[in-house]
Amino acid sequence: CRRLSWAGPVLGIQARGLDGREPPHGSVEEMADEYLTAVRRKQPRGPYFLCGYSFGGLVAFELAQRLTRDADRVAFVGLLATLPPGHHLLRLWTWTAYLARQLAQAWGRFKQRSWQRVFDRRDGVVDRSPPDTRRGIFRAVALSALSASAAYRPGTYPGELTLFEPGHRDLGLPSSAALW
């Protein structure tokens, strides 16, 4: 949000559960309910400019549908690297590739730490730092999002969607424009 060149106010909404205190949302609809309340608290009427990254794009899509149904004006819906609803296998494949990369990185860190502990013990120092729970929290929210996206049954949105794609696609996946 800080890098946007938009002159108006920007409301960034973080997924529930990333603070480690609350459980993640269970569905796209549940997220849209909570986010719609937050958006309308800040801006009671449109036009609305919505944007979401990855799974957040599905939430922006759902918000656009709800706002349109309520006769509010939605001026823009931007989806950044967002797979459309109904592509559960692609989404699962994408998350599997992501988790495989995370496991490979974790293995590398584990090997590095193991050697470091050997050296630390020789020096009489033992590493007693707490385990990194941040990754576990992120994983729980990510798995909840994967489950929510698989259960999501979208309606139709009569407006335009603007799709943003990364400069490269993992695993040779088709473009999001082709999928949408």
Short mmCIF file of N, CA and C in Angstrom, two decimals:
data_model
loop_
_atom_site.label_atom_id
_atom_site.label_comp_id
_atom_site.label_asym_id
_atom_site.label_seq_id
_atom_site.Cartn_x
_atom_site.Cartn_y
_atom_site.Cartn_z
N CYS A 1 0.82 -1.21 0.00
CA CYS A 1 0.00 0.00 0.00
C CYS A 1 0.85 1.26 0.00
N ARG A 2 1.99 1.20 0.70
CA ARG A 2 2.84 2.39 0.80
C ARG A 2 3.42 2.80 -0.54
N ARG A 3 3.54 1.89 -1.48
CA ARG A 3 4.16 2.19 -2.76
C ARG A 3 3.16 2.63 -3.83
N LEU A 4 1.88 2.64 -3.51
CA LEU A 4 0.88 3.07 -4.48
C LEU A 4 1.00 4.56 -4.75
N SER A 5 0.76 4.94 -5.99
CA SER A 5 0.83 6.36 -6.34
C SER A 5 -0.54 7.03 -6.25
N TRP A 6 -1.51 6.33 -5.75
CA TRP A 6 -2.87 6.83 -5.58
C TRP A 6 -2.87 7.97 -4.56
N ALA A 7 -3.52 9.08 -4.91
CA ALA A 7 -3.52 10.24 -4.02
C ALA A 7 -4.55 10.12 -2.89
N GLY A 8 -5.53 9.25 -3.06
CA GLY A 8 -6.57 9.12 -2.05
C GLY A 8 -6.16 8.18 -0.93
N PRO A 9 -7.05 7.98 0.04
CA PRO A 9 -6.74 7.08 1.15
C PRO A 9 -6.69 5.62 0.69
N VAL A 10 -5.86 4.84 1.34
CA VAL A 10 -5.73 3.41 1.04
C VAL A 10 -5.95 2.65 2.34
N LEU A 11 -6.78 1.64 2.27
CA LEU A 11 -7.05 0.80 3.43
C LEU A 11 -6.47 -0.57 3.15
N GLY A 12 -5.43 -0.95 3.87
CA GLY A 12 -4.83 -2.28 3.74
C GLY A 12 -5.37 -3.18 4.82
N ILE A 13 -5.87 -4.35 4.45
CA ILE A 13 -6.46 -5.27 5.42
C ILE A 13 -5.62 -6.54 5.46
N GLN A 14 -5.16 -6.89 6.64
CA GLN A 14 -4.35 -8.09 6.83
C GLN A 14 -5.25 -9.27 7.18
N ALA A 15 -4.92 -10.43 6.67
CA ALA A 15 -5.69 -11.63 6.97
C ALA A 15 -5.69 -11.91 8.47
N ARG A 16 -6.85 -12.29 8.98
CA ARG A 16 -6.95 -12.63 10.40
C ARG A 16 -6.13 -13.89 10.67
N GLY A 17 -5.46 -13.90 11.79
CA GLY A 17 -4.67 -15.06 12.17
C GLY A 17 -3.17 -14.83 12.05
N LEU A 18 -2.76 -13.84 11.26
CA LEU A 18 -1.33 -13.60 11.09
C LEU A 18 -0.68 -13.01 12.34
N ASP A 19 -1.50 -12.50 13.25
CA ASP A 19 -0.94 -11.99 14.51
C ASP A 19 -0.70 -13.11 15.52
N GLY A 20 -1.16 -14.32 15.19
CA GLY A 20 -0.96 -15.46 16.08
C GLY A 20 -1.93 -15.54 17.24
N ARG A 21 -2.86 -14.58 17.33
CA ARG A 21 -3.81 -14.57 18.45
C ARG A 21 -5.19 -15.06 18.05
N GLU A 22 -5.62 -14.74 16.83
CA GLU A 22 -6.95 -15.14 16.37
C GLU A 22 -6.83 -16.27 15.35
N PRO A 23 -7.86 -17.11 15.27
CA PRO A 23 -7.81 -18.15 14.23
C PRO A 23 -8.07 -17.52 12.86
N PRO A 24 -7.54 -18.12 11.79
CA PRO A 24 -7.79 -17.58 10.45
C PRO A 24 -9.26 -17.71 10.08
N HIS A 25 -9.68 -16.92 9.11
CA HIS A 25 -11.04 -17.04 8.60
C HIS A 25 -11.24 -18.43 8.00
N GLY A 26 -12.47 -18.89 8.04
CA GLY A 26 -12.78 -20.21 7.49
C GLY A 26 -13.27 -20.20 6.07
N SER A 27 -13.67 -19.03 5.55
CA SER A 27 -14.21 -18.98 4.19
C SER A 27 -13.99 -17.60 3.57
N VAL A 28 -14.07 -17.57 2.26
CA VAL A 28 -13.98 -16.30 1.53
C VAL A 28 -15.13 -15.39 1.95
N GLU A 29 -16.30 -15.97 2.10
CA GLU A 29 -17.48 -15.19 2.48
C GLU A 29 -17.33 -14.57 3.87
N GLU A 30 -16.75 -15.32 4.79
CA GLU A 30 -16.51 -14.81 6.15
C GLU A 30 -15.54 -13.63 6.11
N MET A 31 -14.50 -13.76 5.30
CA MET A 31 -13.55 -12.66 5.14
C MET A 31 -14.24 -11.45 4.55
N ALA A 32 -15.02 -11.67 3.50
CA ALA A 32 -15.70 -10.57 2.81
C ALA A 32 -16.64 -9.84 3.78
N ASP A 33 -17.34 -10.58 4.64
CA ASP A 33 -18.23 -9.95 5.63
C ASP A 33 -17.44 -8.98 6.51
N GLU A 34 -16.34 -9.48 7.07
CA GLU A 34 -15.54 -8.66 7.98
C GLU A 34 -14.89 -7.48 7.25
N TYR A 35 -14.35 -7.73 6.06
CA TYR A 35 -13.67 -6.68 5.30
C TYR A 35 -14.64 -5.63 4.80
N LEU A 36 -15.84 -6.05 4.43
CA LEU A 36 -16.84 -5.09 3.96
C LEU A 36 -17.22 -4.12 5.08
N THR A 37 -17.34 -4.64 6.28
CA THR A 37 -17.61 -3.79 7.44
C THR A 37 -16.49 -2.78 7.63
N ALA A 38 -15.24 -3.24 7.54
CA ALA A 38 -14.08 -2.34 7.71
C ALA A 38 -14.02 -1.28 6.61
N VAL A 39 -14.28 -1.70 5.38
CA VAL A 39 -14.25 -0.76 4.25
C VAL A 39 -15.34 0.29 4.39
N ARG A 40 -16.55 -0.15 4.70
CA ARG A 40 -17.68 0.80 4.82
C ARG A 40 -17.52 1.72 6.03
N ARG A 41 -16.81 1.27 7.05
CA ARG A 41 -16.54 2.13 8.20
C ARG A 41 -15.67 3.32 7.75
N LYS A 42 -14.72 3.05 6.88
CA LYS A 42 -13.82 4.10 6.39
C LYS A 42 -14.42 4.89 5.24
N GLN A 43 -15.20 4.20 4.39
CA GLN A 43 -15.79 4.85 3.21
C GLN A 43 -17.19 4.28 3.01
N PRO A 44 -18.22 5.00 3.51
CA PRO A 44 -19.58 4.47 3.46
C PRO A 44 -20.14 4.26 2.04
N ARG A 45 -19.67 5.07 1.07
CA ARG A 45 -20.21 4.95 -0.30
C ARG A 45 -19.06 4.92 -1.31
N GLY A 46 -19.40 4.37 -2.50
CA GLY A 46 -18.41 4.27 -3.59
C GLY A 46 -18.15 5.62 -4.22
N PRO A 47 -17.32 5.66 -5.20
CA PRO A 47 -16.79 4.50 -5.90
C PRO A 47 -15.68 3.82 -5.09
N TYR A 48 -15.64 2.49 -5.22
CA TYR A 48 -14.64 1.68 -4.54
C TYR A 48 -13.59 1.20 -5.53
N PHE A 49 -12.35 1.21 -5.10
CA PHE A 49 -11.23 0.70 -5.88
C PHE A 49 -10.65 -0.45 -5.05
N LEU A 50 -10.82 -1.66 -5.54
CA LEU A 50 -10.43 -2.85 -4.78
C LEU A 50 -9.25 -3.54 -5.44
N CYS A 51 -8.42 -4.13 -4.62
CA CYS A 51 -7.27 -4.86 -5.13
C CYS A 51 -6.93 -5.97 -4.14
N GLY A 52 -6.51 -7.11 -4.65
CA GLY A 52 -6.10 -8.21 -3.78
C GLY A 52 -5.00 -9.01 -4.41
N TYR A 53 -4.09 -9.50 -3.57
CA TYR A 53 -2.96 -10.30 -4.03
C TYR A 53 -3.20 -11.77 -3.71
N SER A 54 -2.99 -12.64 -4.69
CA SER A 54 -3.11 -14.08 -4.55
C SER A 54 -4.52 -14.41 -4.03
N PHE A 55 -4.61 -15.09 -2.90
CA PHE A 55 -5.92 -15.44 -2.33
C PHE A 55 -6.74 -14.18 -2.05
N GLY A 56 -6.08 -13.08 -1.67
CA GLY A 56 -6.78 -11.82 -1.41
C GLY A 56 -7.53 -11.30 -2.62
N GLY A 57 -7.10 -11.71 -3.81
CA GLY A 57 -7.83 -11.35 -5.03
C GLY A 57 -9.22 -11.96 -5.07
N LEU A 58 -9.35 -13.18 -4.55
CA LEU A 58 -10.68 -13.80 -4.48
C LEU A 58 -11.58 -13.02 -3.53
N VAL A 59 -10.98 -12.53 -2.45
CA VAL A 59 -11.76 -11.74 -1.48
C VAL A 59 -12.18 -10.41 -2.12
N ALA A 60 -11.27 -9.78 -2.87
CA ALA A 60 -11.61 -8.54 -3.57
C ALA A 60 -12.72 -8.79 -4.58
N PHE A 61 -12.66 -9.92 -5.26
CA PHE A 61 -13.70 -10.32 -6.23
C PHE A 61 -15.05 -10.47 -5.52
N GLU A 62 -15.05 -11.14 -4.38
CA GLU A 62 -16.29 -11.31 -3.59
C GLU A 62 -16.80 -9.97 -3.09
N LEU A 63 -15.91 -9.10 -2.64
CA LEU A 63 -16.32 -7.76 -2.20
C LEU A 63 -16.96 -6.99 -3.35
N ALA A 64 -16.37 -7.07 -4.53
CA ALA A 64 -16.93 -6.37 -5.70
C ALA A 64 -18.33 -6.86 -6.00
N GLN A 65 -18.54 -8.17 -5.90
CA GLN A 65 -19.88 -8.72 -6.14
C GLN A 65 -20.89 -8.18 -5.12
N ARG A 66 -20.49 -8.17 -3.87
CA ARG A 66 -21.40 -7.72 -2.80
C ARG A 66 -21.71 -6.23 -2.93
N LEU A 67 -20.69 -5.43 -3.19
CA LEU A 67 -20.91 -3.99 -3.34
C LEU A 67 -21.81 -3.70 -4.54
N THR A 68 -21.60 -4.39 -5.63
CA THR A 68 -22.43 -4.21 -6.83
C THR A 68 -23.87 -4.62 -6.54
N ARG A 69 -24.03 -5.75 -5.84
CA ARG A 69 -25.37 -6.21 -5.47
C ARG A 69 -26.09 -5.18 -4.61
N ASP A 70 -25.33 -4.46 -3.77
CA ASP A 70 -25.91 -3.42 -2.91
C ASP A 70 -26.04 -2.08 -3.62
N ALA A 71 -25.85 -2.07 -4.94
CA ALA A 71 -25.96 -0.87 -5.79
C ALA A 71 -24.89 0.18 -5.46
N ASP A 72 -23.75 -0.25 -4.93
CA ASP A 72 -22.61 0.64 -4.74
C ASP A 72 -21.76 0.60 -6.00
N ARG A 73 -21.08 1.68 -6.28
CA ARG A 73 -20.26 1.75 -7.48
C ARG A 73 -18.85 1.22 -7.20
N VAL A 74 -18.45 0.22 -8.00
CA VAL A 74 -17.10 -0.33 -7.93
C VAL A 74 -16.39 0.15 -9.19
N ALA A 75 -15.38 0.99 -9.01
CA ALA A 75 -14.69 1.59 -10.15
C ALA A 75 -13.52 0.74 -10.64
N PHE A 76 -12.97 -0.12 -9.78
CA PHE A 76 -11.80 -0.88 -10.16
C PHE A 76 -11.68 -2.13 -9.31
N VAL A 77 -11.36 -3.25 -9.95
CA VAL A 77 -11.05 -4.48 -9.25
C VAL A 77 -9.74 -5.01 -9.84
N GLY A 78 -8.69 -4.97 -9.04
CA GLY A 78 -7.39 -5.46 -9.47
C GLY A 78 -7.05 -6.76 -8.77
N LEU A 79 -6.63 -7.74 -9.55
CA LEU A 79 -6.26 -9.04 -9.02
C LEU A 79 -4.79 -9.30 -9.33
N LEU A 80 -3.98 -9.39 -8.29
CA LEU A 80 -2.55 -9.60 -8.46
C LEU A 80 -2.22 -11.07 -8.25
N ALA A 81 -1.77 -11.73 -9.32
CA ALA A 81 -1.37 -13.15 -9.24
C ALA A 81 -2.46 -13.99 -8.57
N THR A 82 -3.69 -13.82 -9.02
CA THR A 82 -4.84 -14.52 -8.42
C THR A 82 -5.38 -15.56 -9.37
N LEU A 83 -5.40 -16.81 -8.93
CA LEU A 83 -6.03 -17.86 -9.72
C LEU A 83 -7.53 -17.75 -9.55
N PRO A 84 -8.29 -18.00 -10.60
CA PRO A 84 -9.75 -17.91 -10.48
C PRO A 84 -10.32 -19.03 -9.63
N PRO A 85 -11.52 -18.83 -9.12
CA PRO A 85 -12.18 -19.88 -8.34
C PRO A 85 -12.37 -21.12 -9.21
N GLY A 86 -12.36 -22.27 -8.58
CA GLY A 86 -12.62 -23.50 -9.31
C GLY A 86 -11.37 -24.19 -9.84
N HIS A 87 -10.22 -23.58 -9.71
CA HIS A 87 -8.98 -24.22 -10.17
C HIS A 87 -8.22 -24.78 -8.96
N HIS A 88 -8.90 -25.70 -8.27
CA HIS A 88 -8.36 -26.23 -7.02
C HIS A 88 -7.05 -26.97 -7.24
N LEU A 89 -6.97 -27.76 -8.31
CA LEU A 89 -5.74 -28.53 -8.53
C LEU A 89 -4.56 -27.62 -8.84
N LEU A 90 -4.79 -26.55 -9.63
CA LEU A 90 -3.71 -25.60 -9.90
C LEU A 90 -3.29 -24.89 -8.62
N ARG A 91 -4.27 -24.51 -7.82
CA ARG A 91 -3.96 -23.82 -6.58
C ARG A 91 -3.20 -24.75 -5.64
N LEU A 92 -3.63 -26.02 -5.56
CA LEU A 92 -2.93 -26.99 -4.72
C LEU A 92 -1.52 -27.22 -5.25
N TRP A 93 -1.37 -27.30 -6.56
CA TRP A 93 -0.05 -27.48 -7.17
C TRP A 93 0.85 -26.29 -6.85
N THR A 94 0.29 -25.08 -6.95
CA THR A 94 1.05 -23.87 -6.65
C THR A 94 1.50 -23.87 -5.19
N TRP A 95 0.58 -24.21 -4.27
CA TRP A 95 0.93 -24.25 -2.85
C TRP A 95 1.92 -25.37 -2.56
N THR A 96 1.78 -26.50 -3.25
CA THR A 96 2.72 -27.60 -3.05
C THR A 96 4.13 -27.16 -3.47
N ALA A 97 4.23 -26.47 -4.61
CA ALA A 97 5.53 -25.97 -5.06
C ALA A 97 6.09 -24.97 -4.06
N TYR A 98 5.21 -24.11 -3.54
CA TYR A 98 5.65 -23.13 -2.54
C TYR A 98 6.18 -23.85 -1.29
N LEU A 99 5.42 -24.82 -0.80
CA LEU A 99 5.84 -25.54 0.40
C LEU A 99 7.13 -26.33 0.16
N ALA A 100 7.29 -26.87 -1.05
CA ALA A 100 8.53 -27.58 -1.37
C ALA A 100 9.72 -26.63 -1.30
N ARG A 101 9.55 -25.41 -1.81
CA ARG A 101 10.63 -24.41 -1.72
C ARG A 101 10.92 -24.07 -0.26
N GLN A 102 9.84 -23.91 0.54
CA GLN A 102 10.01 -23.59 1.96
C GLN A 102 10.74 -24.72 2.70
N LEU A 103 10.38 -25.97 2.37
CA LEU A 103 11.04 -27.11 3.01
C LEU A 103 12.52 -27.16 2.64
N ALA A 104 12.82 -26.90 1.37
CA ALA A 104 14.22 -26.91 0.94
C ALA A 104 15.01 -25.82 1.68
N GLN A 105 14.41 -24.65 1.82
CA GLN A 105 15.09 -23.57 2.55
C GLN A 105 15.24 -23.92 4.03
N ALA A 106 14.20 -24.52 4.61
CA ALA A 106 14.26 -24.91 6.03
C ALA A 106 15.34 -25.97 6.24
N TRP A 107 15.44 -26.92 5.31
CA TRP A 107 16.48 -27.94 5.42
C TRP A 107 17.87 -27.30 5.39
N GLY A 108 18.05 -26.33 4.50
CA GLY A 108 19.32 -25.62 4.43
C GLY A 108 19.63 -24.90 5.74
N ARG A 109 18.61 -24.25 6.32
CA ARG A 109 18.81 -23.55 7.60
C ARG A 109 19.10 -24.54 8.72
N PHE A 110 18.40 -25.68 8.69
CA PHE A 110 18.61 -26.71 9.71
C PHE A 110 20.05 -27.22 9.67
N LYS A 111 20.53 -27.54 8.47
CA LYS A 111 21.90 -28.02 8.35
C LYS A 111 22.89 -26.97 8.84
N GLN A 112 22.63 -25.72 8.48
CA GLN A 112 23.53 -24.64 8.92
C GLN A 112 23.51 -24.51 10.44
N ARG A 113 22.32 -24.55 11.05
CA ARG A 113 22.20 -24.44 12.50
C ARG A 113 22.84 -25.62 13.21
N SER A 114 22.68 -26.83 12.63
CA SER A 114 23.27 -28.02 13.24
C SER A 114 24.77 -27.87 13.34
N TRP A 115 25.39 -27.43 12.26
CA TRP A 115 26.84 -27.21 12.29
C TRP A 115 27.19 -26.10 13.27
N GLN A 116 26.36 -25.07 13.32
CA GLN A 116 26.63 -23.96 14.24
C GLN A 116 26.57 -24.44 15.68
N ARG A 117 25.59 -25.31 16.00
CA ARG A 117 25.47 -25.82 17.37
C ARG A 117 26.69 -26.66 17.75
N VAL A 118 27.19 -27.45 16.78
CA VAL A 118 28.39 -28.24 17.06
C VAL A 118 29.53 -27.31 17.45
N PHE A 119 29.71 -26.23 16.68
CA PHE A 119 30.78 -25.29 16.99
C PHE A 119 30.51 -24.56 18.30
N ASP A 120 29.23 -24.19 18.55
CA ASP A 120 28.90 -23.48 19.79
C ASP A 120 29.17 -24.35 21.00
N ARG A 121 28.85 -25.64 20.92
CA ARG A 121 29.08 -26.54 22.06
C ARG A 121 30.56 -26.69 22.35
N ARG A 122 31.35 -26.69 21.31
CA ARG A 122 32.80 -26.78 21.51
C ARG A 122 33.31 -25.56 22.27
N ASP A 123 32.66 -24.40 22.02
CA ASP A 123 33.07 -23.17 22.69
C ASP A 123 32.39 -23.01 24.05
N GLY A 124 31.55 -24.00 24.44
CA GLY A 124 30.86 -23.93 25.72
C GLY A 124 29.59 -23.09 25.68
N VAL A 125 29.10 -22.72 24.49
CA VAL A 125 27.89 -21.91 24.36
C VAL A 125 26.83 -22.74 23.66
N VAL A 126 25.62 -22.78 24.20
CA VAL A 126 24.52 -23.51 23.57
C VAL A 126 23.47 -22.49 23.14
N ASP A 127 23.00 -22.63 21.89
CA ASP A 127 21.98 -21.72 21.35
C ASP A 127 20.64 -22.04 21.97
N ARG A 128 20.09 -21.12 22.75
CA ARG A 128 18.80 -21.34 23.40
C ARG A 128 17.72 -20.40 22.86
N SER A 129 17.86 -19.95 21.63
CA SER A 129 16.87 -19.03 21.07
C SER A 129 15.55 -19.77 20.85
N PRO A 130 14.42 -19.08 21.02
CA PRO A 130 13.11 -19.73 20.87
C PRO A 130 12.88 -20.15 19.42
N PRO A 131 12.09 -21.22 19.21
CA PRO A 131 11.82 -21.65 17.83
C PRO A 131 11.04 -20.57 17.08
N ASP A 132 11.21 -20.54 15.79
CA ASP A 132 10.55 -19.54 14.96
C ASP A 132 9.11 -19.98 14.72
N THR A 133 8.18 -19.35 15.44
CA THR A 133 6.77 -19.71 15.29
C THR A 133 6.10 -18.94 14.16
N ARG A 134 6.73 -17.90 13.65
CA ARG A 134 6.13 -17.08 12.59
C ARG A 134 5.80 -17.92 11.35
N ARG A 135 6.70 -18.82 10.97
CA ARG A 135 6.44 -19.66 9.80
C ARG A 135 5.24 -20.56 10.03
N GLY A 136 5.09 -21.07 11.24
CA GLY A 136 3.95 -21.93 11.57
C GLY A 136 2.64 -21.17 11.49
N ILE A 137 2.65 -19.93 11.95
CA ILE A 137 1.46 -19.09 11.88
C ILE A 137 1.10 -18.82 10.42
N PHE A 138 2.11 -18.44 9.62
CA PHE A 138 1.86 -18.18 8.20
C PHE A 138 1.32 -19.43 7.51
N ARG A 139 1.90 -20.60 7.81
CA ARG A 139 1.46 -21.84 7.20
C ARG A 139 0.00 -22.13 7.54
N ALA A 140 -0.40 -21.90 8.80
CA ALA A 140 -1.78 -22.15 9.22
C ALA A 140 -2.75 -21.24 8.46
N VAL A 141 -2.38 -19.97 8.30
CA VAL A 141 -3.24 -19.03 7.56
C VAL A 141 -3.29 -19.43 6.08
N ALA A 142 -2.14 -19.83 5.53
CA ALA A 142 -2.08 -20.24 4.12
C ALA A 142 -2.93 -21.48 3.87
N LEU A 143 -2.85 -22.46 4.75
CA LEU A 143 -3.66 -23.67 4.58
C LEU A 143 -5.15 -23.37 4.74
N SER A 144 -5.48 -22.46 5.64
CA SER A 144 -6.88 -22.04 5.79
C SER A 144 -7.36 -21.37 4.51
N ALA A 145 -6.51 -20.53 3.91
CA ALA A 145 -6.87 -19.86 2.65
C ALA A 145 -7.05 -20.87 1.53
N LEU A 146 -6.20 -21.88 1.48
CA LEU A 146 -6.31 -22.91 0.45
C LEU A 146 -7.63 -23.66 0.60
N SER A 147 -7.98 -24.00 1.82
CA SER A 147 -9.25 -24.68 2.09
C SER A 147 -10.43 -23.78 1.74
N ALA A 148 -10.35 -22.51 2.12
CA ALA A 148 -11.45 -21.56 1.83
C ALA A 148 -11.62 -21.37 0.33
N SER A 149 -10.51 -21.29 -0.41
CA SER A 149 -10.62 -21.09 -1.86
C SER A 149 -11.21 -22.31 -2.55
N ALA A 150 -10.93 -23.51 -2.02
CA ALA A 150 -11.49 -24.73 -2.60
C ALA A 150 -13.00 -24.79 -2.39
N ALA A 151 -13.49 -24.25 -1.27
CA ALA A 151 -14.91 -24.28 -0.96
C ALA A 151 -15.68 -23.10 -1.56
N TYR A 152 -14.96 -22.10 -2.07
CA TYR A 152 -15.60 -20.87 -2.55
C TYR A 152 -16.39 -21.12 -3.83
N ARG A 153 -17.64 -20.68 -3.83
CA ARG A 153 -18.52 -20.77 -5.00
C ARG A 153 -18.91 -19.34 -5.39
N PRO A 154 -18.18 -18.76 -6.35
CA PRO A 154 -18.42 -17.36 -6.68
C PRO A 154 -19.71 -17.16 -7.48
N GLY A 155 -20.22 -15.97 -7.34
CA GLY A 155 -21.31 -15.55 -8.21
C GLY A 155 -20.70 -14.91 -9.45
N THR A 156 -21.45 -14.02 -10.05
CA THR A 156 -20.91 -13.33 -11.22
C THR A 156 -20.69 -11.86 -10.88
N TYR A 157 -19.72 -11.29 -11.54
CA TYR A 157 -19.42 -9.88 -11.38
C TYR A 157 -19.54 -9.24 -12.75
N PRO A 158 -20.43 -8.24 -12.88
CA PRO A 158 -20.68 -7.66 -14.20
C PRO A 158 -19.60 -6.67 -14.68
N GLY A 159 -18.74 -6.25 -13.78
CA GLY A 159 -17.73 -5.25 -14.14
C GLY A 159 -16.46 -5.88 -14.71
N GLU A 160 -15.48 -5.03 -14.92
CA GLU A 160 -14.20 -5.48 -15.45
C GLU A 160 -13.25 -5.87 -14.32
N LEU A 161 -12.39 -6.82 -14.62
CA LEU A 161 -11.31 -7.21 -13.72
C LEU A 161 -9.99 -6.85 -14.38
N THR A 162 -9.08 -6.32 -13.62
CA THR A 162 -7.74 -6.04 -14.13
C THR A 162 -6.80 -7.05 -13.49
N LEU A 163 -6.17 -7.86 -14.34
CA LEU A 163 -5.30 -8.92 -13.85
C LEU A 163 -3.85 -8.49 -13.92
N PHE A 164 -3.13 -8.70 -12.84
CA PHE A 164 -1.70 -8.42 -12.79
C PHE A 164 -0.99 -9.76 -12.58
N GLU A 165 0.02 -10.01 -13.40
CA GLU A 165 0.75 -11.27 -13.29
C GLU A 165 2.21 -11.00 -12.96
N PRO A 166 2.85 -11.95 -12.27
CA PRO A 166 4.28 -11.78 -12.01
C PRO A 166 5.06 -11.89 -13.32
N GLY A 167 6.30 -11.43 -13.30
CA GLY A 167 7.14 -11.48 -14.49
C GLY A 167 7.46 -12.90 -14.92
N HIS A 168 7.32 -13.86 -14.02
CA HIS A 168 7.55 -15.26 -14.37
C HIS A 168 6.45 -16.10 -13.74
N ARG A 169 6.19 -17.25 -14.32
CA ARG A 169 5.19 -18.17 -13.78
C ARG A 169 5.89 -19.46 -13.37
N ASP A 170 5.60 -19.92 -12.18
CA ASP A 170 6.15 -21.19 -11.73
C ASP A 170 5.48 -22.35 -12.45
N LEU A 171 6.23 -23.40 -12.62
CA LEU A 171 5.71 -24.69 -13.08
C LEU A 171 5.04 -24.65 -14.46
N GLY A 172 5.29 -23.62 -15.26
CA GLY A 172 4.69 -23.55 -16.59
C GLY A 172 3.18 -23.41 -16.57
N LEU A 173 2.64 -22.79 -15.53
CA LEU A 173 1.19 -22.61 -15.45
C LEU A 173 0.71 -21.66 -16.53
N PRO A 174 -0.52 -21.85 -16.99
CA PRO A 174 -1.06 -20.89 -17.96
C PRO A 174 -1.27 -19.51 -17.32
N SER A 175 -1.42 -18.49 -18.14
CA SER A 175 -1.64 -17.15 -17.60
C SER A 175 -2.96 -17.07 -16.86
N SER A 176 -3.05 -16.16 -15.90
CA SER A 176 -4.31 -16.00 -15.19
C SER A 176 -5.39 -15.48 -16.12
N ALA A 177 -5.02 -14.68 -17.11
CA ALA A 177 -6.01 -14.18 -18.07
C ALA A 177 -6.68 -15.35 -18.79
N ALA A 178 -5.88 -16.35 -19.19
CA ALA A 178 -6.45 -17.52 -19.87
C ALA A 178 -7.37 -18.30 -18.93
N LEU A 179 -7.00 -18.39 -17.66
CA LEU A 179 -7.80 -19.13 -16.70
C LEU A 179 -9.09 -18.38 -16.33
N TRP A 180 -8.98 -17.05 -16.16
CA TRP A 180 -10.16 -16.28 -15.82
C TRP A 180 -11.12 -16.27 -16.99
#
